N, CA, C and O atoms as a DFTB+ gen file, in Angstrom:
736 C
 N C O
     1  1      31.356      35.692      -2.288
     2  2      30.658      34.951      -3.314
     3  2      30.127      35.943      -4.343
     4  3      29.590      36.990      -3.982
     5  1      30.275      35.619      -5.601
     6  2      29.798      36.527      -6.632
     7  2      28.311      36.360      -6.834
     8  3      27.711      35.379      -6.396
     9  1      27.725      37.337      -7.506
    10  2      26.275      37.360      -7.712
    11  2      25.781      36.164      -8.530
    12  3      24.679      35.673      -8.286
    13  1      26.568      35.688      -9.487
    14  2      26.145      34.587     -10.351
    15  2      26.322      33.212      -9.738
    16  3      25.836      32.232     -10.303
    17  1      27.005      33.101      -8.597
    18  2      27.271      31.792      -7.988
    19  2      25.999      31.044      -7.592
    20  3      25.880      29.867      -7.932
    21  1      25.036      31.663      -6.887
    22  2      23.831      30.908      -6.522
    23  2      23.102      30.369      -7.751
    24  3      22.605      29.243      -7.727
    25  1      23.032      31.150      -8.810
    26  2      22.362      30.713     -10.017
    27  2      23.116      29.533     -10.647
    28  3      22.503      28.560     -11.086
    29  1      24.450      29.631     -10.686
    30  2      25.260      28.555     -11.253
    31  2      25.141      27.287     -10.411
    32  3      25.053      26.186     -10.955
    33  1      25.136      27.438      -9.087
    34  2      24.989      26.293      -8.203
    35  2      23.629      25.625      -8.408
    36  3      23.546      24.398      -8.456
    37  1      22.574      26.412      -8.529
    38  2      21.235      25.857      -8.781
    39  2      21.204      25.090     -10.091
    40  3      20.627      24.005     -10.157
    41  1      21.817      25.636     -11.136
    42  2      21.854      24.963     -12.434
    43  2      22.621      23.653     -12.342
    44  3      22.220      22.656     -12.943
    45  1      23.725      23.646     -11.592
    46  2      24.511      22.427     -11.422
    47  2      23.704      21.369     -10.690
    48  3      23.686      20.213     -11.112
    49  1      23.036      21.736      -9.603
    50  2      22.215      20.786      -8.860
    51  2      21.080      20.247      -9.713
    52  3      20.790      19.051      -9.661
    53  1      20.438      21.090     -10.489
    54  2      19.374      20.651     -11.385
    55  2      19.908      19.637     -12.386
    56  3      19.262      18.620     -12.636
    57  1      21.075      19.897     -12.960
    58  2      21.684      18.983     -13.929
    59  2      22.010      17.649     -13.291
    60  3      21.818      16.602     -13.908
    61  1      22.503      17.674     -12.055
    62  2      22.804      16.428     -11.354
    63  2      21.541      15.615     -11.107
    64  3      21.555      14.390     -11.223
    65  1      20.452      16.290     -10.769
    66  2      19.181      15.589     -10.565
    67  2      18.706      14.933     -11.844
    68  3      18.210      13.807     -11.816
    69  1      18.851      15.619     -12.963
    70  2      18.457      15.040     -14.251
    71  2      19.328      13.846     -14.592
    72  3      18.840      12.866     -15.156
    73  1      20.606      13.912     -14.260
    74  2      21.541      12.846     -14.593
    75  2      21.295      11.586     -13.772
    76  3      21.695      10.499     -14.188
    77  1      20.646      11.707     -12.616
    78  2      20.453      10.518     -11.783
    79  2      19.418       9.572     -12.366
    80  3      19.325       8.431     -11.915
    81  1      18.645       9.995     -13.340
    82  2      17.721       9.111     -14.034
    83  2      16.412       8.871     -13.316
    84  3      15.701       7.928     -13.662
    85  1      16.073       9.656     -12.360
    86  2      14.814       9.476     -11.655
    87  2      13.641       9.779     -12.568
    88  3      13.697      10.683     -13.401
    89  1      12.571       9.002     -12.393
    90  2      11.349       9.252     -13.138
    91  2      10.218       9.452     -12.156
    92  3      10.366       9.187     -10.963
    93  1       9.088       9.921     -12.656
    94  2       7.961      10.155     -11.757
    95  2       7.407       8.850     -11.190
    96  3       6.701       8.876     -10.183
    97  1       7.715       7.693     -11.820
    98  2       7.247       6.414     -11.310
    99  2       8.191       5.795     -10.293
   100  3       7.845       4.798      -9.660
   101  1       9.392       6.374     -10.122
   102  2      10.297       5.863      -9.115
   103  2       9.731       6.219      -7.746
   104  3       9.323       7.357      -7.518
   105  1       9.705       5.240      -6.828
   106  2       9.179       5.568      -5.513
   107  2      10.125       6.487      -4.773
   108  3      11.343       6.339      -4.878
   109  1       9.583       7.432      -4.029
   110  2      10.439       8.257      -3.208
   111  2      11.049       7.383      -2.116
   112  3      10.587       6.264      -1.890
   113  1      12.045       7.865      -1.463
   114  2      12.658       7.108      -0.389
   115  2      12.436       7.846       0.922
   116  3      13.384       8.355       1.519
   117  1      11.176       7.906       1.375
   118  2      10.877       8.684       2.561
   119  2      11.478       8.101       3.833
   120  3      11.639       8.820       4.819
   121  1      11.808       6.828       3.832
   122  2      12.384       6.217       5.020
   123  2      13.895       6.319       5.062
   124  3      14.526       5.808       5.987
   125  1      14.484       6.976       4.065
   126  2      15.929       7.142       4.021
   127  2      16.642       5.829       3.773
   128  3      16.090       4.904       3.178
   129  1      17.869       5.766       4.237
   130  2      18.707       4.594       3.984
   131  2      18.109       3.320       4.555
   132  3      18.298       2.244       3.987
   133  1      17.404       3.417       5.649
   134  2      16.814       2.229       6.267
   135  2      15.832       1.530       5.337
   136  3      15.617       0.325       5.466
   137  1      15.235       2.260       4.404
   138  2      14.235       1.683       3.504
   139  2      14.803       1.294       2.140
   140  3      14.098       0.701       1.324
   141  1      16.058       1.620       1.888
   142  2      16.630       1.326       0.580
   143  2      16.686      -0.171       0.281
   144  3      16.712      -0.558      -0.888
   145  1      16.707      -1.004       1.290
   146  2      16.814      -2.448       1.061
   147  2      15.498      -3.091       0.643
   148  3      15.472      -4.264       0.273
   149  1      14.402      -2.329       0.700
   150  2      13.091      -2.857       0.329
   151  2      12.690      -2.358      -1.049
   152  3      13.025      -1.244      -1.450
   153  1      11.966      -3.207      -1.761
   154  2      11.496      -2.852      -3.094
   155  2       9.973      -2.905      -3.104
   156  3       9.378      -3.949      -2.834
   157  1       9.357      -1.791      -3.411
   158  2       7.897      -1.699      -3.501
   159  2       7.538      -1.184      -4.891
   160  3       7.051      -0.061      -5.020
   161  1       7.770      -1.986      -5.940
   162  2       7.541      -1.494      -7.303
   163  2       6.066      -1.215      -7.571
   164  3       5.175      -1.821      -6.977
   165  1       5.845      -0.281      -8.481
   166  2       4.484       0.047      -8.912
   167  2       4.003      -0.974      -9.933
   168  3       4.729      -1.301     -10.872
   169  1       2.803      -1.471      -9.759
   170  2       2.173      -2.310     -10.775
   171  2       1.708      -1.417     -11.913
   172  3       1.594      -0.202     -11.757
   173  1       1.443      -2.026     -13.052
   174  2       0.917      -1.271     -14.185
   175  2      -0.417      -0.629     -13.820
   176  3      -1.151      -1.138     -12.973
   177  1      -0.716       0.476     -14.457
   178  2      -2.000       1.138     -14.262
   179  2      -3.097       0.259     -14.840
   180  3      -2.947      -0.303     -15.925
   181  1      -4.196       0.143     -14.115
   182  2      -5.340      -0.630     -14.599
   183  2      -6.611       0.154     -14.298
   184  3      -6.581       1.164     -13.595
   185  1      -7.706      -0.317     -14.829
   186  2      -8.983       0.360     -14.620
   187  2      -9.323       0.413     -13.142
   188  3      -9.075      -0.546     -12.412
   189  1      -9.877       1.504     -12.703
   190  2     -10.324       1.651     -11.324
   191  2     -11.846       1.750     -11.276
   192  3     -12.411       2.338     -10.353
   193  1     -12.498       1.172     -12.273
   194  2     -13.956       1.250     -12.362
   195  2     -14.620       0.315     -11.349
   196  3     -14.008      -0.628     -10.848
   197  1     -15.874       0.604     -11.071
   198  2     -16.662      -0.228     -10.166
   199  2     -17.351      -1.340     -10.938
   200  3     -17.788      -1.147     -12.073
   201  1     -17.443      -2.509     -10.309
   202  2     -18.222      -3.617     -10.860
   203  2     -19.576      -3.604     -10.166
   204  3     -19.739      -2.967      -9.125
   205  1     -20.530      -4.297     -10.731
   206  2     -21.884      -4.246     -10.185
   207  2     -22.068      -5.127      -8.953
   208  3     -22.971      -4.880      -8.154
   209  1     -21.235      -6.144      -8.786
   210  2     -21.396      -7.058      -7.665
   211  2     -20.082      -7.213      -6.907
   212  3     -19.028      -7.432      -7.503
   213  1     -20.163      -7.096      -5.591
   214  2     -18.956      -7.247      -4.775
   215  2     -18.487      -8.696      -4.702
   216  3     -17.387      -8.964      -4.219
   217  1     -19.292      -9.614      -5.165
   218  2     -18.866     -11.014      -5.200
   219  2     -18.263     -11.381      -6.553
   220  3     -17.982     -12.550      -6.814
   221  1     -18.068     -10.395      -7.400
   222  2     -17.532     -10.622      -8.738
   223  2     -16.137     -11.224      -8.682
   224  3     -15.316     -10.834      -7.851
   225  1     -15.876     -12.165      -9.560
   226  2     -14.535     -12.738      -9.672
   227  2     -13.692     -11.915     -10.633
   228  3     -12.507     -12.195     -10.814
   229  1     -14.291     -10.904     -11.250
   230  2     -13.568     -10.061     -12.195
   231  2     -12.899      -8.860     -11.555
   232  3     -12.497      -7.934     -12.259
   233  1     -12.769      -8.855     -10.238
   234  2     -12.147      -7.730      -9.546
   235  2     -10.628      -7.826      -9.620
   236  3     -10.059      -8.908      -9.770
   237  1      -9.995      -6.674      -9.512
   238  2      -8.552      -6.642      -9.419
   239  2      -7.857      -6.422     -10.738
   240  3      -8.485      -6.197     -11.772
   241  1      -6.539      -6.494     -10.674
   242  2      -5.696      -6.225     -11.835
   243  2      -5.006      -7.486     -12.355
   244  3      -4.082      -7.386     -13.161
   245  1      -5.431      -8.656     -11.916
   246  2      -4.848      -9.909     -12.385
   247  2      -3.668     -10.382     -11.562
   248  3      -3.166     -11.483     -11.790
   249  1      -3.207      -9.576     -10.606
   250  2      -2.113      -9.990      -9.735
   251  2      -2.687     -10.716      -8.523
   252  3      -3.871     -10.584      -8.213
   253  1      -1.847     -11.474      -7.849
   254  2      -2.261     -12.150      -6.625
   255  2      -1.303     -11.780      -5.503
   256  3      -0.141     -12.186      -5.511
   257  1      -1.789     -11.012      -4.543
   258  2      -3.119     -10.414      -4.428
   259  2      -3.231      -9.170      -5.314
   260  3      -2.230      -8.521      -5.614
   261  1      -4.444      -8.849      -5.722
   262  2      -4.617      -7.638      -6.534
   263  2      -4.345      -6.388      -5.691
   264  3      -4.718      -6.322      -4.520
   265  1      -3.695      -5.410      -6.300
   266  2      -3.414      -4.165      -5.570
   267  2      -4.052      -2.954      -6.240
   268  3      -3.788      -1.815      -5.855
   269  1      -4.884      -3.199      -7.236
   270  2      -5.611      -2.133      -7.935
   271  2      -6.561      -2.827      -8.902
   272  3      -6.658      -4.054      -8.921
   273  1      -7.247      -2.043      -9.688
   274  2      -8.132      -2.610     -10.708
   275  2      -9.598      -2.469     -10.384
   276  3      -9.990      -1.714      -9.494
   277  1     -10.398      -3.205     -11.118
   278  2     -11.845      -3.188     -10.931
   279  2     -12.181      -3.555      -9.490
   280  3     -11.536      -4.417      -8.894
   281  1     -13.192      -2.897      -8.938
   282  2     -13.589      -3.166      -7.561
   283  2     -15.056      -2.800      -7.359
   284  3     -15.670      -2.149      -8.204
   285  1     -15.606      -3.231      -6.222
   286  2     -17.017      -2.940      -5.960
   287  2     -17.169      -1.521      -5.407
   288  3     -16.191      -0.924      -4.956
   289  1     -18.376      -0.986      -5.441
   290  2     -18.591       0.408      -5.029
   291  2     -18.549       0.627      -3.520
   292  3     -18.568       1.773      -3.071
   293  1     -18.493      -0.445      -2.723
   294  2     -18.419      -0.290      -1.273
   295  2     -17.029      -0.689      -0.793
   296  3     -16.338      -1.475      -1.441
   297  1     -16.626      -0.136       0.351
   298  2     -15.340      -0.479       0.926
   299  2     -15.566      -0.950       2.345
   300  3     -16.669      -0.851       2.882
   301  1     -14.508      -1.462       2.943
   302  2     -14.592      -2.032       4.286
   303  2     -14.243      -1.001       5.354
   304  3     -13.523      -0.038       5.089
   305  1     -14.756      -1.209       6.550
   306  2     -14.328      -0.427       7.704
   307  2     -12.867      -0.738       7.982
   308  3     -12.397      -1.841       7.705
   309  1     -12.164       0.218       8.520
   310  2     -10.752       0.022       8.838
   311  2     -10.632      -0.558      10.242
   312  3     -10.798       0.136      11.246
   313  1     -10.339      -1.845      10.275
   314  2     -10.195      -2.576      11.539
   315  2      -9.567      -3.930      11.222
   316  3      -9.224      -4.208      10.072
   317  1      -9.422      -4.747      12.217
   318  2      -8.901      -6.097      12.027
   319  2     -10.076      -7.071      11.935
   320  3     -10.971      -7.065      12.781
   321  1     -10.058      -7.902      10.902
   322  2     -11.131      -8.863      10.653
   323  2     -10.654     -10.274      10.976
   324  3      -9.539     -10.643      10.606
   325  1     -11.478     -11.075      11.660
   326  2     -11.096     -12.461      11.931
   327  2     -11.428     -13.401      10.765
   328  3     -10.956     -14.537      10.717
   329  1     -12.245     -12.909       9.830
   330  2     -12.652     -13.739       8.694
   331  2     -12.271     -13.062       7.378
   332  3     -12.094     -11.846       7.310
   333  1     -12.153     -13.875       6.351
   334  2     -11.785     -13.383       5.028
   335  2     -12.827     -12.381       4.521
   336  3     -14.029     -12.562       4.716
   337  1     -12.345     -11.333       3.873
   338  2     -13.217     -10.280       3.341
   339  2     -13.131     -10.284       1.811
   340  3     -12.117     -10.703       1.253
   341  1     -14.184      -9.822       1.130
   342  2     -14.153      -9.817      -0.345
   343  2     -13.022      -8.943      -0.882
   344  3     -12.877      -7.781      -0.499
   345  1     -12.234      -9.522      -1.766
   346  2     -11.152      -8.763      -2.391
   347  2     -11.695      -7.518      -3.089
   348  3     -11.059      -6.464      -3.071
   349  1     -12.864      -7.642      -3.700
   350  2     -13.462      -6.502      -4.403
   351  2     -13.665      -5.309      -3.479
   352  3     -13.595      -4.161      -3.918
   353  1     -13.914      -5.574      -2.212
   354  2     -14.138      -4.490      -1.258
   355  2     -12.831      -3.849      -0.826
   356  3     -12.706      -2.625      -0.864
   357  1     -11.842      -4.660      -0.412
   358  2     -10.612      -4.023       0.067
   359  2      -9.788      -3.398      -1.053
   360  3      -8.928      -2.560      -0.781
   361  1     -10.027      -3.782      -2.296
   362  2      -9.386      -3.056      -3.406
   363  2      -9.884      -1.610      -3.416
   364  3      -9.121      -0.688      -3.703
   365  1     -11.159      -1.418      -3.103
   366  2     -11.695      -0.057      -3.021
   367  2     -11.009       0.712      -1.890
   368  3     -10.725       1.901      -2.035
   369  1     -10.740       0.038      -0.763
   370  2      -9.981       0.686       0.312
   371  2      -8.625       1.165      -0.210
   372  3      -8.201       2.282       0.085
   373  1      -7.954       0.321      -0.980
   374  2      -6.644       0.691      -1.525
   375  2      -6.751       1.946      -2.388
   376  3      -5.894       2.827      -2.324
   377  1      -7.805       2.020      -3.192
   378  2      -7.985       3.181      -4.061
   379  2      -8.072       4.475      -3.240
   380  3      -7.675       5.542      -3.710
   381  1      -8.588       4.374      -2.024
   382  2      -8.740       5.539      -1.150
   383  2      -7.467       5.862      -0.371
   384  3      -7.459       6.774       0.456
   385  1      -6.404       5.128      -0.629
   386  2      -5.150       5.377       0.068
   387  2      -5.018       4.623       1.375
   388  3      -4.134       4.920       2.178
   389  1      -5.891       3.646       1.596
   390  2      -5.798       2.839       2.808
   391  2      -4.762       1.735       2.598
   392  3      -4.528       1.308       1.468
   393  1      -4.152       1.280       3.673
   394  2      -3.247       0.137       3.634
   395  2      -4.058      -1.119       3.949
   396  3      -4.993      -1.081       4.750
   397  1      -3.691      -2.225       3.314
   398  2      -4.346      -3.507       3.571
   399  2      -3.260      -4.519       3.911
   400  3      -2.317      -4.718       3.144
   401  1      -3.404      -5.157       5.073
   402  2      -2.473      -6.179       5.528
   403  2      -3.205      -7.517       5.554
   404  3      -4.247      -7.646       6.197
   405  1      -2.665      -8.502       4.863
   406  2      -3.331      -9.793       4.702
   407  2      -2.461     -10.924       5.240
   408  3      -1.236     -10.815       5.292
   409  1      -3.114     -12.001       5.637
   410  2      -2.374     -13.176       6.096
   411  2      -3.084     -14.447       5.664
   412  3      -4.304     -14.475       5.500
   413  1      -2.286     -15.507       5.480
   414  2      -2.793     -16.819       5.101
   415  2      -2.127     -17.833       6.021
   416  3      -1.064     -18.372       5.713
   417  1      -2.772     -18.079       7.150
   418  2      -2.224     -18.970       8.179
   419  2      -3.314     -19.922       8.654
   420  3      -3.870     -19.721       9.733
   421  1      -3.634     -20.956       7.876
   422  2      -4.701     -21.875       8.299
   423  2      -4.438     -22.503       9.663
   424  3      -5.372     -22.848      10.387
   425  1      -3.143     -22.651      10.012
   426  2      -2.787     -23.252      11.294
   427  2      -2.733     -22.228      12.420
   428  3      -2.492     -22.578      13.575
   429  1      -2.957     -20.966      12.081
   430  2      -2.918     -19.888      13.066
   431  2      -1.553     -19.221      13.113
   432  3      -0.525     -19.865      12.899
   433  1      -1.555     -17.931      13.392
   434  2      -0.305     -17.159      13.485
   435  2      -0.575     -15.874      14.265
   436  3      -0.348     -14.771      13.767
   437  1      -1.058     -16.031      15.479
   438  2      -1.491     -14.892      16.289
   439  2      -0.376     -13.859      16.490
   440  3      -0.644     -12.659      16.459
   441  1       0.863     -14.303      16.696
   442  2       1.961     -13.352      16.908
   443  2       2.195     -12.492      15.673
   444  3       2.426     -11.287      15.781
   445  1       2.134     -13.117      14.496
   446  2       2.336     -12.356      13.261
   447  2       1.153     -11.445      12.961
   448  3       1.346     -10.327      12.482
   449  1      -0.054     -11.896      13.231
   450  2      -1.221     -11.033      13.047
   451  2      -1.106      -9.816      13.975
   452  3      -1.488      -8.707      13.601
   453  1      -0.585     -10.028      15.168
   454  2      -0.378      -8.903      16.091
   455  2       0.624      -7.901      15.504
   456  3       0.476      -6.696      15.708
   457  1       1.634      -8.380      14.783
   458  2       2.586      -7.477      14.124
   459  2       1.898      -6.687      13.008
   460  3       2.177      -5.502      12.823
   461  1       0.996      -7.345      12.260
   462  2       0.239      -6.636      11.218
   463  2      -0.660      -5.579      11.859
   464  3      -0.779      -4.463      11.353
   465  1      -1.287      -5.940      12.967
   466  2      -2.154      -4.981      13.667
   467  2      -1.345      -3.819      14.240
   468  3      -1.834      -2.691      14.302
   469  1      -0.110      -4.092      14.657
   470  2       0.756      -3.006      15.140
   471  2       1.092      -2.058      13.990
   472  3       1.147      -0.843      14.182
   473  1       1.314      -2.605      12.806
   474  2       1.564      -1.756      11.636
   475  2       0.314      -0.952      11.298
   476  3       0.397       0.234      10.978
   477  1      -0.844      -1.605      11.370
   478  2      -2.102      -0.908      11.111
   479  2      -2.249       0.287      12.052
   480  3      -2.771       1.330      11.657
   481  1      -1.793       0.137      13.287
   482  2      -1.906       1.201      14.287
   483  2      -0.973       2.377      14.003
   484  3      -1.052       3.398      14.687
   485  1      -0.095       2.257      13.010
   486  2       0.790       3.362      12.644
   487  2       0.431       3.961      11.287
   488  3       1.100       4.880      10.814
   489  1      -0.631       3.438      10.656
   490  2      -1.059       3.960       9.354
   491  2      -1.572       5.390       9.512
   492  3      -1.873       5.842      10.616
   493  1      -1.661       6.081       8.396
   494  2      -2.153       7.457       8.393
   495  2      -3.558       7.512       9.000
   496  3      -4.349       6.579       8.859
   497  1      -3.842       8.604       9.665
   498  2      -5.130       8.814      10.316
   499  2      -5.986       9.711       9.439
   500  3      -5.516      10.727       8.928
   501  1      -7.245       9.330       9.267
   502  2      -8.183      10.148       8.516
   503  2      -8.699      11.300       9.369
   504  3      -8.461      11.346      10.576
   505  1      -9.398      12.219       8.738
   506  2      -9.931      13.382       9.465
   507  2     -10.958      12.984      10.518
   508  3     -11.303      13.788      11.384
   509  1     -11.452      11.739      10.450
   510  2     -12.394      11.255      11.464
   511  2     -11.670      10.550      12.612
   512  3     -12.318       9.993      13.498
   513  1     -10.321      10.569      12.607
   514  2      -9.546       9.973      13.684
   515  2      -9.284       8.486      13.544
   516  3      -8.656       7.889      14.418
   517  1      -9.751       7.874      12.465
   518  2      -9.592       6.432      12.263
   519  2      -8.335       6.159      11.441
   520  3      -8.093       6.809      10.424
   521  1      -7.548       5.202      11.887
   522  2      -6.382       4.766      11.120
   523  2      -6.864       4.164       9.814
   524  3      -7.795       3.358       9.802
   525  1      -6.240       4.551       8.722
   526  2      -6.693       4.166       7.387
   527  2      -5.996       2.891       6.928
   528  3      -5.176       2.907       6.011
   529  1      -6.346       1.771       7.594
   530  2      -5.759       0.470       7.277
   531  2      -6.660      -0.626       7.816
   532  3      -7.486      -0.396       8.700
   533  1      -6.488      -1.813       7.271
   534  2      -7.225      -2.969       7.764
   535  2      -6.347      -4.209       7.685
   536  3      -5.381      -4.265       6.925
   537  1      -6.712      -5.204       8.495
   538  2      -6.032      -6.499       8.536
   539  2      -7.094      -7.556       8.320
   540  3      -8.172      -7.486       8.911
   541  1      -6.798      -8.546       7.471
   542  2      -7.757      -9.617       7.217
   543  2      -7.043     -10.867       6.697
   544  3      -5.981     -10.773       6.082
   545  1      -7.626     -12.021       6.947
   546  2      -7.087     -13.232       6.327
   547  2      -7.441     -13.280       4.845
   548  3      -8.445     -12.709       4.418
   549  1      -6.612     -13.964       4.068
   550  2      -6.861     -14.161       2.636
   551  2      -6.247     -15.503       2.245
   552  3      -5.025     -15.638       2.181
   553  1      -7.086     -16.476       1.988
   554  2      -6.626     -17.843       1.707
   555  2      -5.994     -18.002       0.332
   556  3      -5.450     -19.063       0.026
   557  1      -6.055     -16.969      -0.502
   558  2      -5.503     -17.071      -1.852
   559  2      -4.084     -16.516      -1.976
   560  3      -3.514     -16.533      -3.068
   561  1      -3.507     -16.029      -0.886
   562  2      -2.176     -15.427      -0.954
   563  2      -1.128     -16.450      -1.394
   564  3      -1.189     -17.610      -0.987
   565  1      -0.168     -16.031      -2.220
   566  2       0.906     -16.931      -2.634
   567  2       1.986     -17.096      -1.557
   568  3       2.780     -18.035      -1.623
   569  1       2.023     -16.196      -0.567
   570  2       2.904     -16.295       0.589
   571  2       2.043     -16.121       1.824
   572  3       0.840     -15.883       1.718
   573  1       2.650     -16.238       2.990
   574  2       1.864     -16.167       4.229
   575  2       1.336     -14.771       4.534
   576  3       0.285     -14.633       5.161
   577  1       2.061     -13.718       4.092
   578  2       1.673     -12.362       4.447
   579  2       1.825     -11.424       3.256
   580  3       2.678     -11.621       2.390
   581  1       0.975     -10.401       3.235
   582  2       1.063      -9.376       2.192
   583  2       0.690      -8.033       2.803
   584  3      -0.194      -7.934       3.653
   585  1       1.387      -7.012       2.346
   586  2       1.070      -5.630       2.720
   587  2       0.843      -4.888       1.415
   588  3       1.680      -4.936       0.515
   589  1      -0.292      -4.200       1.311
   590  2      -0.652      -3.558       0.058
   591  2      -1.010      -2.094       0.221
   592  3      -1.597      -1.673       1.218
   593  1      -0.638      -1.343      -0.787
   594  2      -1.123       0.006      -1.038
   595  2      -1.590      -0.010      -2.489
   596  3      -1.317      -0.971      -3.208
   597  1      -2.276       1.015      -2.927
   598  2      -2.728       1.084      -4.320
   599  2      -1.521       0.923      -5.238
   600  3      -0.597       1.736      -5.192
   601  1      -1.517      -0.114      -6.069
   602  2      -0.501      -0.453      -7.060
   603  2       0.836      -0.900      -6.457
   604  3       1.840      -0.959      -7.167
   605  1       0.862      -1.214      -5.165
   606  2       2.096      -1.713      -4.540
   607  2       1.779      -2.909      -3.652
   608  3       0.801      -2.897      -2.904
   609  1       2.623      -3.951      -3.741
   610  2       2.452      -5.153      -2.930
   611  2       3.793      -5.565      -2.360
   612  3       4.809      -5.538      -3.053
   613  1       3.791      -5.944      -1.105
   614  2       4.981      -6.517      -0.481
   615  2       4.578      -7.859       0.113
   616  3       3.792      -7.917       1.059
   617  1       5.123      -8.941      -0.449
   618  2       4.821     -10.295       0.009
   619  2       5.916     -10.771       0.959
   620  3       7.093     -10.474       0.758
   621  1       5.520     -11.512       1.993
   622  2       6.467     -11.963       3.010
   623  2       6.130     -13.372       3.477
   624  3       4.962     -13.760       3.502
   625  1       7.151     -14.135       3.845
   626  2       6.949     -15.421       4.515
   627  2       6.831     -15.224       6.016
   628  3       6.206     -16.027       6.709
   629  1       7.435     -14.148       6.515
   630  2       7.292     -13.762       7.915
   631  2       7.154     -12.236       7.946
   632  3       7.703     -11.541       7.091
   633  1       6.436     -11.734       8.913
   634  2       6.158     -10.296       8.985
   635  2       7.441      -9.542       9.334
   636  3       8.132      -9.864      10.301
   637  1       7.733      -8.542       8.527
   638  2       8.900      -7.677       8.728
   639  2       8.385      -6.280       9.089
   640  3       8.017      -5.515       8.199
   641  1       8.355      -5.937      10.384
   642  2       7.836      -4.633      10.793
   643  2       8.565      -3.455      10.143
   644  3       7.940      -2.437       9.848
   645  1       9.874      -3.576       9.915
   646  2      10.617      -2.485       9.273
   647  2      10.123      -2.262       7.844
   648  3       9.964      -1.121       7.410
   649  1       9.882      -3.355       7.115
   650  2       9.367      -3.232       5.748
   651  2       7.995      -2.575       5.752
   652  3       7.695      -1.749       4.890
   653  1       7.164      -2.937       6.717
   654  2       5.823      -2.348       6.796
   655  2       5.896      -0.852       7.082
   656  3       5.122      -0.071       6.529
   657  1       6.822      -0.460       7.939
   658  2       7.020       0.962       8.225
   659  2       7.426       1.710       6.956
   660  3       6.924       2.798       6.673
   661  1       8.340       1.109       6.201
   662  2       8.807       1.742       4.959
   663  2       7.684       1.813       3.924
   664  3       7.541       2.821       3.232
   665  1       6.889       0.749       3.817
   666  2       5.771       0.767       2.873
   667  2       4.765       1.841       3.268
   668  3       4.270       2.571       2.409
   669  1       4.459       1.943       4.548
   670  2       3.480       2.943       5.000
   671  2       3.952       4.370       4.737
   672  3       3.131       5.285       4.672
   673  1       5.240       4.573       4.586
   674  2       5.743       5.903       4.235
   675  2       5.267       6.315       2.847
   676  3       5.310       7.495       2.499
   677  1       4.807       5.335       2.044
   678  2       4.297       5.606       0.693
   679  2       2.772       5.694       0.646
   680  3       2.194       5.868      -0.426
   681  1       2.121       5.576       1.798
   682  2       0.661       5.623       1.822
   683  2       0.184       6.918       1.183
   684  3       0.685       7.991       1.519
   685  1      -0.761       6.838       0.282
   686  2      -1.380       7.953      -0.445
   687  2      -0.565       8.445      -1.643
   688  3      -1.075       9.238      -2.435
   689  1       0.681       7.999      -1.798
   690  2       1.522       8.501      -2.883
   691  2       0.921       8.192      -4.253
   692  3       0.933       9.052      -5.133
   693  1       0.402       6.991      -4.448
   694  2      -0.071       6.566      -5.767
   695  2      -1.579       6.343      -5.858
   696  3      -2.092       6.059      -6.941
   697  1      -2.288       6.464      -4.757
   698  2      -3.721       6.165      -4.740
   699  2      -4.496       7.102      -5.658
   700  3      -4.185       8.287      -5.776
   701  1      -5.523       6.534      -6.308
   702  2      -6.383       7.344      -7.184
   703  2      -7.162       8.394      -6.407
   704  3      -7.350       9.514      -6.882
   705  1      -7.612       8.030      -5.212
   706  2      -8.395       8.934      -4.365
   707  2      -7.745       8.976      -2.985
   708  3      -8.318       8.480      -2.015
   709  1      -6.551       9.567      -2.890
   710  2      -5.791       9.506      -1.641
   711  2      -6.431      10.281      -0.494
   712  3      -7.151      11.259      -0.695
   713  1      -6.143       9.808       0.712
   714  2      -6.501      10.555       1.898
   715  2      -7.936      10.440       2.344
   716  3      -8.332      11.128       3.284
   717  1      -8.743       9.593       1.705
   718  2     -10.142       9.525       2.101
   719  2     -10.283       8.778       3.433
   720  3      -9.562       7.818       3.705
   721  1     -11.216       9.237       4.239
   722  2     -11.421       8.646       5.561
   723  2     -11.932       7.227       5.444
   724  3     -12.418       6.806       4.394
   725  1     -11.814       6.508       6.524
   726  2     -12.292       5.132       6.590
   727  2     -13.210       5.007       7.780
   728  3     -12.862       5.459       8.871
   729  1     -14.361       4.412       7.607
   730  2     -15.241       4.216       8.770
   731  2     -14.637       3.186       9.719
   732  3     -13.969       2.251       9.277
   733  1     -14.868       3.352      11.019
   734  2     -14.339       2.376      11.997
   735  2     -15.048       1.045      11.900
   736  3     -14.727       0.120      12.645
């Protein structure tokens, strides 16, 4: 091999990368081919400011469910909740790089909630040893289930554990304050 070959090969690879059209907003594919079938698009950037009241209806980015935007200054403990929690609070969890798994099953869906809790048990762990995710009901969901990260939402009619695994591979990628611990 000649001396100029490694340099030429590097230049060729760089050119090929530029030609593929990737942008900084394209999600990485950390799950490889298994995750290519899922789409977790980024929502538009919105304000991440705090509102004065956690009961404010002005929280979020206008999406349902909100995955970023205005939120209250407090966040929720990372655990499974049997009752609905304020959206303003779990939006703050999202800002910290936590995953939020939601369900809307007025008739009950214990098996599916168990799948969400299993996904929660695989979320990133904070330096305090707590998994950085929560599960809660949300009666305003447009579908039965939602999995959220900061600026990313995956809506489902039935829980897809593979999709949740792929989404969790993006945990902290886009969060404003990634990697922050969550109280138990």
